[in-house]
PDB file of C-alpha atoms (C1' of nucleotides) in Angstrom:
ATOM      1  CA  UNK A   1     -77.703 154.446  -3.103  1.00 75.00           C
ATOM      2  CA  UNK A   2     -74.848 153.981  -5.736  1.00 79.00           C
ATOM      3  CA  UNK A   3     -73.672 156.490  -7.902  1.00 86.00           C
ATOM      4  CA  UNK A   4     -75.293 154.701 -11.013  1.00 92.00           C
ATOM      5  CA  UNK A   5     -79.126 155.088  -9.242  1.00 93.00           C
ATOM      6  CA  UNK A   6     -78.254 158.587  -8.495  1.00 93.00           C
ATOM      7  CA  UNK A   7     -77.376 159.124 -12.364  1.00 93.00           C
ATOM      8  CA  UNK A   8     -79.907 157.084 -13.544  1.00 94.00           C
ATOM      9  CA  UNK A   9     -82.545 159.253 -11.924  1.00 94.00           C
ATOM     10  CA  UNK A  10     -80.782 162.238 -12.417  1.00 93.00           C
ATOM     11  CA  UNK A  11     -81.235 161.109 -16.402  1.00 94.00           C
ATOM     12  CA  UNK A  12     -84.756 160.453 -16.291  1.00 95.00           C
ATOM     13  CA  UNK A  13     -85.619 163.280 -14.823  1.00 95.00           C
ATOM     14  CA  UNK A  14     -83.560 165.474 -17.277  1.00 94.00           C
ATOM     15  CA  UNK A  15     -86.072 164.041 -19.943  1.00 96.00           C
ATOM     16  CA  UNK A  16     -88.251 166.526 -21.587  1.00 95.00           C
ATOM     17  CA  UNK A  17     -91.995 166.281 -21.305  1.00 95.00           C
ATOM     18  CA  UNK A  18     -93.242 164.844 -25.244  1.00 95.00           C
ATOM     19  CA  UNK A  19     -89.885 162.641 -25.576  1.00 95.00           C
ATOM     20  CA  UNK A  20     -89.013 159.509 -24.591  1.00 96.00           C
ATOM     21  CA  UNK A  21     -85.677 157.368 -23.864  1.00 96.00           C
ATOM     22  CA  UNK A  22     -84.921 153.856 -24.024  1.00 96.00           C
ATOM     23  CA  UNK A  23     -83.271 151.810 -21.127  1.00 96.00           C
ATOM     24  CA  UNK A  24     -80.324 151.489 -22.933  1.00 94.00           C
ATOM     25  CA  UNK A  25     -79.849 154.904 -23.850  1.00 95.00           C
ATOM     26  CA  UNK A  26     -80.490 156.039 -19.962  1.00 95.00           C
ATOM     27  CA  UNK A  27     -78.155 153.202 -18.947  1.00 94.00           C
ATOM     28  CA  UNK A  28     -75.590 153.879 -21.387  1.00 92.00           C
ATOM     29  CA  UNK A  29     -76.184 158.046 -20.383  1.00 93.00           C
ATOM     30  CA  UNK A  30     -75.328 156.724 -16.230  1.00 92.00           C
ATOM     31  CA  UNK A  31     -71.764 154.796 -18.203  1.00 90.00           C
ATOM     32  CA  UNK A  32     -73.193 151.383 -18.734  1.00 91.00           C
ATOM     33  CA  UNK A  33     -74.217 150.560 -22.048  1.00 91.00           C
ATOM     34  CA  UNK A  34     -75.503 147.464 -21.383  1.00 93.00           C
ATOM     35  CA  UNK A  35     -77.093 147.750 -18.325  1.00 94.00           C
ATOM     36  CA  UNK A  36     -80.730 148.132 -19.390  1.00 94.00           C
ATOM     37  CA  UNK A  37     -81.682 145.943 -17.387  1.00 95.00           C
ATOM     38  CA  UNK A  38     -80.507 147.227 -14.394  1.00 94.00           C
ATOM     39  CA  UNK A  39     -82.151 150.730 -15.198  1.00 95.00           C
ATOM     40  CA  UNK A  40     -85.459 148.639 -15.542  1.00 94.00           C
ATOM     41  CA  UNK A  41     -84.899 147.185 -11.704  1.00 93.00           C
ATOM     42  CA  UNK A  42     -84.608 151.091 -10.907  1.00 93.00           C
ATOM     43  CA  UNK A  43     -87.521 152.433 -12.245  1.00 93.00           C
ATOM     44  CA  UNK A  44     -89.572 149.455 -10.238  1.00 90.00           C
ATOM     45  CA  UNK A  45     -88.201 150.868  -7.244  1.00 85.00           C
ATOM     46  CA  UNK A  46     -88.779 154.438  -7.314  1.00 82.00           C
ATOM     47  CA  UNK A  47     -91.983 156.340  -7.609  1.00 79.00           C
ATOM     48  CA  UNK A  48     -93.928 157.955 -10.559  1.00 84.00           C
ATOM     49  CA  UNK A  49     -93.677 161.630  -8.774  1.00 82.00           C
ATOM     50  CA  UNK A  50     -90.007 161.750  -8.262  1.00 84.00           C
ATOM     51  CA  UNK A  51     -89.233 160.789 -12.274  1.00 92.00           C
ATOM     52  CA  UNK A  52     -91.104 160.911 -14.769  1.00 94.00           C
ATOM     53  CA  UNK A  53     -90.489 157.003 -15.420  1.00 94.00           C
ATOM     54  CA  UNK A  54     -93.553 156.726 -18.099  1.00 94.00           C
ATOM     55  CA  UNK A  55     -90.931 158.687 -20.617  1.00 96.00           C
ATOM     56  CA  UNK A  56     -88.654 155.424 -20.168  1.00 96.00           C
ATOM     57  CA  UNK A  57     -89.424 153.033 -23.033  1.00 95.00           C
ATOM     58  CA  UNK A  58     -88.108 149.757 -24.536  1.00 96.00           C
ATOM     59  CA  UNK A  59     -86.149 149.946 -27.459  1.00 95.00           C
ATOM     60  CA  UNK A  60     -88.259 148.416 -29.704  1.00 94.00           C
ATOM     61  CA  UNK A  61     -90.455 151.046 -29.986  1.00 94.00           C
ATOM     62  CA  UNK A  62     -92.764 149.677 -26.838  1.00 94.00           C
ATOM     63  CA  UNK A  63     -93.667 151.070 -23.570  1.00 93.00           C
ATOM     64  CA  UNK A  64     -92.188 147.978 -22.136  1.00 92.00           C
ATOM     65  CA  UNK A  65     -93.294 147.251 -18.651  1.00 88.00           C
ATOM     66  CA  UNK A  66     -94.772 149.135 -15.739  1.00 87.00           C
ATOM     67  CA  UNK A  67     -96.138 147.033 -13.585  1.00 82.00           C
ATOM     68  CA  UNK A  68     -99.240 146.232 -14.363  1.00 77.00           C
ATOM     69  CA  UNK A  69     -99.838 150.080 -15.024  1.00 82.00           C
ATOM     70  CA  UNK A  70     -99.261 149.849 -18.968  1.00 83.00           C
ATOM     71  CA  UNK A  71    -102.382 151.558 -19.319  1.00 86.00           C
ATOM     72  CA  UNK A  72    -101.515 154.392 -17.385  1.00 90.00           C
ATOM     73  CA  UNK A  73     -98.093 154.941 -18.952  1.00 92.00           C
ATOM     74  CA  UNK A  74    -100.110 155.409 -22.098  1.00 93.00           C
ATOM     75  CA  UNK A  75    -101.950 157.838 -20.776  1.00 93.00           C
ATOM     76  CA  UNK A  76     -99.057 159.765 -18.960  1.00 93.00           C
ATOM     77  CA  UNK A  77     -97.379 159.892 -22.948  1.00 94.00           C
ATOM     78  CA  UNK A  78    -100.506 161.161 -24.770  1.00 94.00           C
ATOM     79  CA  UNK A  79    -100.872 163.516 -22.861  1.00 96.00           C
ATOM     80  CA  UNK A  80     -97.612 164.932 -23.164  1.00 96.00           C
ATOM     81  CA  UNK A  81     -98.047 164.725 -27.033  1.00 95.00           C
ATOM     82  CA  UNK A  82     -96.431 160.989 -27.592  1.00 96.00           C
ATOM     83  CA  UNK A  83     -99.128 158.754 -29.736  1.00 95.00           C
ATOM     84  CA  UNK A  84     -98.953 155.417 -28.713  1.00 94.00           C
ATOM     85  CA  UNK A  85    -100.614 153.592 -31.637  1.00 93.00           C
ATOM     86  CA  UNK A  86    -101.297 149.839 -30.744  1.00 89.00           C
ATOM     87  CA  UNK A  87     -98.383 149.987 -28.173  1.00 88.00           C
ATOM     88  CA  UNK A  88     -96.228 151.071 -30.450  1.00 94.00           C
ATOM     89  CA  UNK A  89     -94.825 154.874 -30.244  1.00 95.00           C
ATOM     90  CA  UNK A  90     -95.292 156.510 -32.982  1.00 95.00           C
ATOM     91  CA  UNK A  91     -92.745 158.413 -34.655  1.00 94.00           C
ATOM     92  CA  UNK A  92     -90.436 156.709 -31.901  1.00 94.00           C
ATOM     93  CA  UNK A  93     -87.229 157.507 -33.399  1.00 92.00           C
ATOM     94  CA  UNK A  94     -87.567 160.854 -34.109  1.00 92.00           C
ATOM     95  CA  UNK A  95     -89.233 161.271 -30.446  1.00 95.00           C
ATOM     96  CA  UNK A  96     -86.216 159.424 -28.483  1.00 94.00           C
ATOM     97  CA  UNK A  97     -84.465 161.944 -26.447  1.00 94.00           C
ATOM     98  CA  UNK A  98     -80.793 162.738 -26.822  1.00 89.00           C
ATOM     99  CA  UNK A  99     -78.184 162.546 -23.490  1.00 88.00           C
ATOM    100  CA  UNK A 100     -74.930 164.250 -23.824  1.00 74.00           C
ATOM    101  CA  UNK A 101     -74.899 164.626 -27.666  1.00 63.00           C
ATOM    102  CA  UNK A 102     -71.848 163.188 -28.913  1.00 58.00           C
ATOM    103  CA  UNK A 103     -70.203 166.619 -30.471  1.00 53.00           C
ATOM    104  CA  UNK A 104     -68.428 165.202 -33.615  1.00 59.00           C
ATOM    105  CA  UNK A 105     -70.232 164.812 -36.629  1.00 62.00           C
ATOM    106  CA  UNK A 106     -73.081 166.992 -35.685  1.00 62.00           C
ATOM    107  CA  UNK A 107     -76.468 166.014 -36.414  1.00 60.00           C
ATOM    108  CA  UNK A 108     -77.850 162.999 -38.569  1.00 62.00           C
ATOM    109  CA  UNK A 109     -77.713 160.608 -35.758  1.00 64.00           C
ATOM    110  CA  UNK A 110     -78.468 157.438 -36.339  1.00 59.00           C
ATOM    111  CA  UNK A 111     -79.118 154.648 -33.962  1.00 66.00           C
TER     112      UNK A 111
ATOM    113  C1'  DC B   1     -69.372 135.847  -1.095  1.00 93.32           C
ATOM    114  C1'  DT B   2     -72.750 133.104  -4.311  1.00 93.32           C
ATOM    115  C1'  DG B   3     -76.904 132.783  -6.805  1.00 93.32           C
ATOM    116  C1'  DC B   4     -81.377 134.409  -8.680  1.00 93.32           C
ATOM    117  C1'  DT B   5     -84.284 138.041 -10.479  1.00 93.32           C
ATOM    118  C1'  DG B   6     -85.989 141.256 -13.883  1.00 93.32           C
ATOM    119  C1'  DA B   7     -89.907 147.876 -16.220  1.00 93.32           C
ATOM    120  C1'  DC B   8     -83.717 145.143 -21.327  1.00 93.32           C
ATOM    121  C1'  DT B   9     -81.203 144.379 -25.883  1.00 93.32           C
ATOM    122  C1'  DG B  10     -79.471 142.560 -30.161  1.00 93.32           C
ATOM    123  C1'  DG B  11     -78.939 138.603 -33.042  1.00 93.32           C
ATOM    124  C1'  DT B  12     -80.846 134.723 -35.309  1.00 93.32           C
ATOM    125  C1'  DA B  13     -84.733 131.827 -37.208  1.00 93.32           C
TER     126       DA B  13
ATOM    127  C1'  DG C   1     -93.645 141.557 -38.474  1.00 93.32           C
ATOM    128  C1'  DT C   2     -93.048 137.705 -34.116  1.00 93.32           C
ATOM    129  C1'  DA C   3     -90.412 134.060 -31.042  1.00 93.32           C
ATOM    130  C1'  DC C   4     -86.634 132.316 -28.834  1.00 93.32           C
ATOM    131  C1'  DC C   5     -81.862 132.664 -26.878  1.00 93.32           C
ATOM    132  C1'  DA C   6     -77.769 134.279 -24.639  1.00 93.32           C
ATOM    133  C1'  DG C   7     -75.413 138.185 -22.670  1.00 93.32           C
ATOM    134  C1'  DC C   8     -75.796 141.873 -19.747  1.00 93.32           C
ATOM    135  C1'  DC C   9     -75.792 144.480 -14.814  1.00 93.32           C
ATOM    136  C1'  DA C  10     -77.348 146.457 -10.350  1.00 93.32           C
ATOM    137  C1'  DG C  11     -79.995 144.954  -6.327  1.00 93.32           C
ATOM    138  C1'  DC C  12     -81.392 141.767  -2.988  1.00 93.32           C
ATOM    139  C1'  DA C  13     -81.857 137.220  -0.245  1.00 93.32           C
TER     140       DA C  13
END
DNA sequence: CTGCTGACTGGTA
DNA sequence: GTACCAGCCAGCA
């Protein structure tokens, strides 16, 4: 397993119940900001009990893939509080969970 | 080592 | 808002 599964799942796992993360934040959290896509060939591998992968999410404000388990993820995020409106998260940005919070220029964080 | 794959992303139309 | 395209990266054959 290389360092950048380890921290990958390591991330995921940090994320709190009722928030969510995109790929590319986790990825760019584990040191590759553009590795998204990578993350994504992670979460296929591992299993549902050992992260909470469901809080993973597509940028776009989608729950982006899970298999064919799409319904479940939905299911997973309600009832940890996230609405999922049409596939679409709603209140997304405000719900997106943080990694390592950049200290300078505290709050307002834009994305 | 080379090449293909995909739970992605941002830009453009 | 949606659709398509090119760039991206770790994992696997």
């Amino acid at each position: 397993m290389s360092s950048f599964t380890t921290r990958v799942l390591s991330l995921v796992r940090r994320i709190p119940a009722g928030r969510v993360a995109t790929y590319g934040d986790v990825a760019e959290a584990a040191g590759h900001p553009r590795a998204g896509r990578a993350v994504g060939n992670i979460m296929r591998g591992c299993s549902l009990r050992d992260v909470p992968c469901h809080r993973v999410v597509a940028a776009a404000g989608r729950l982006g893939g899970f298999g064919g388990y799409s319904g479940l993820k939905r299911q997973l995020l309600r009832a940890e509080g996230v609405q999922v409106v049409g596939s679409i998260i709603r209140d997304f940005r405000t719900r997106r969970h943080v990694f390592k919070v950049p200290p300078k220029h505290k709050g307002r964080q834009i994305r």
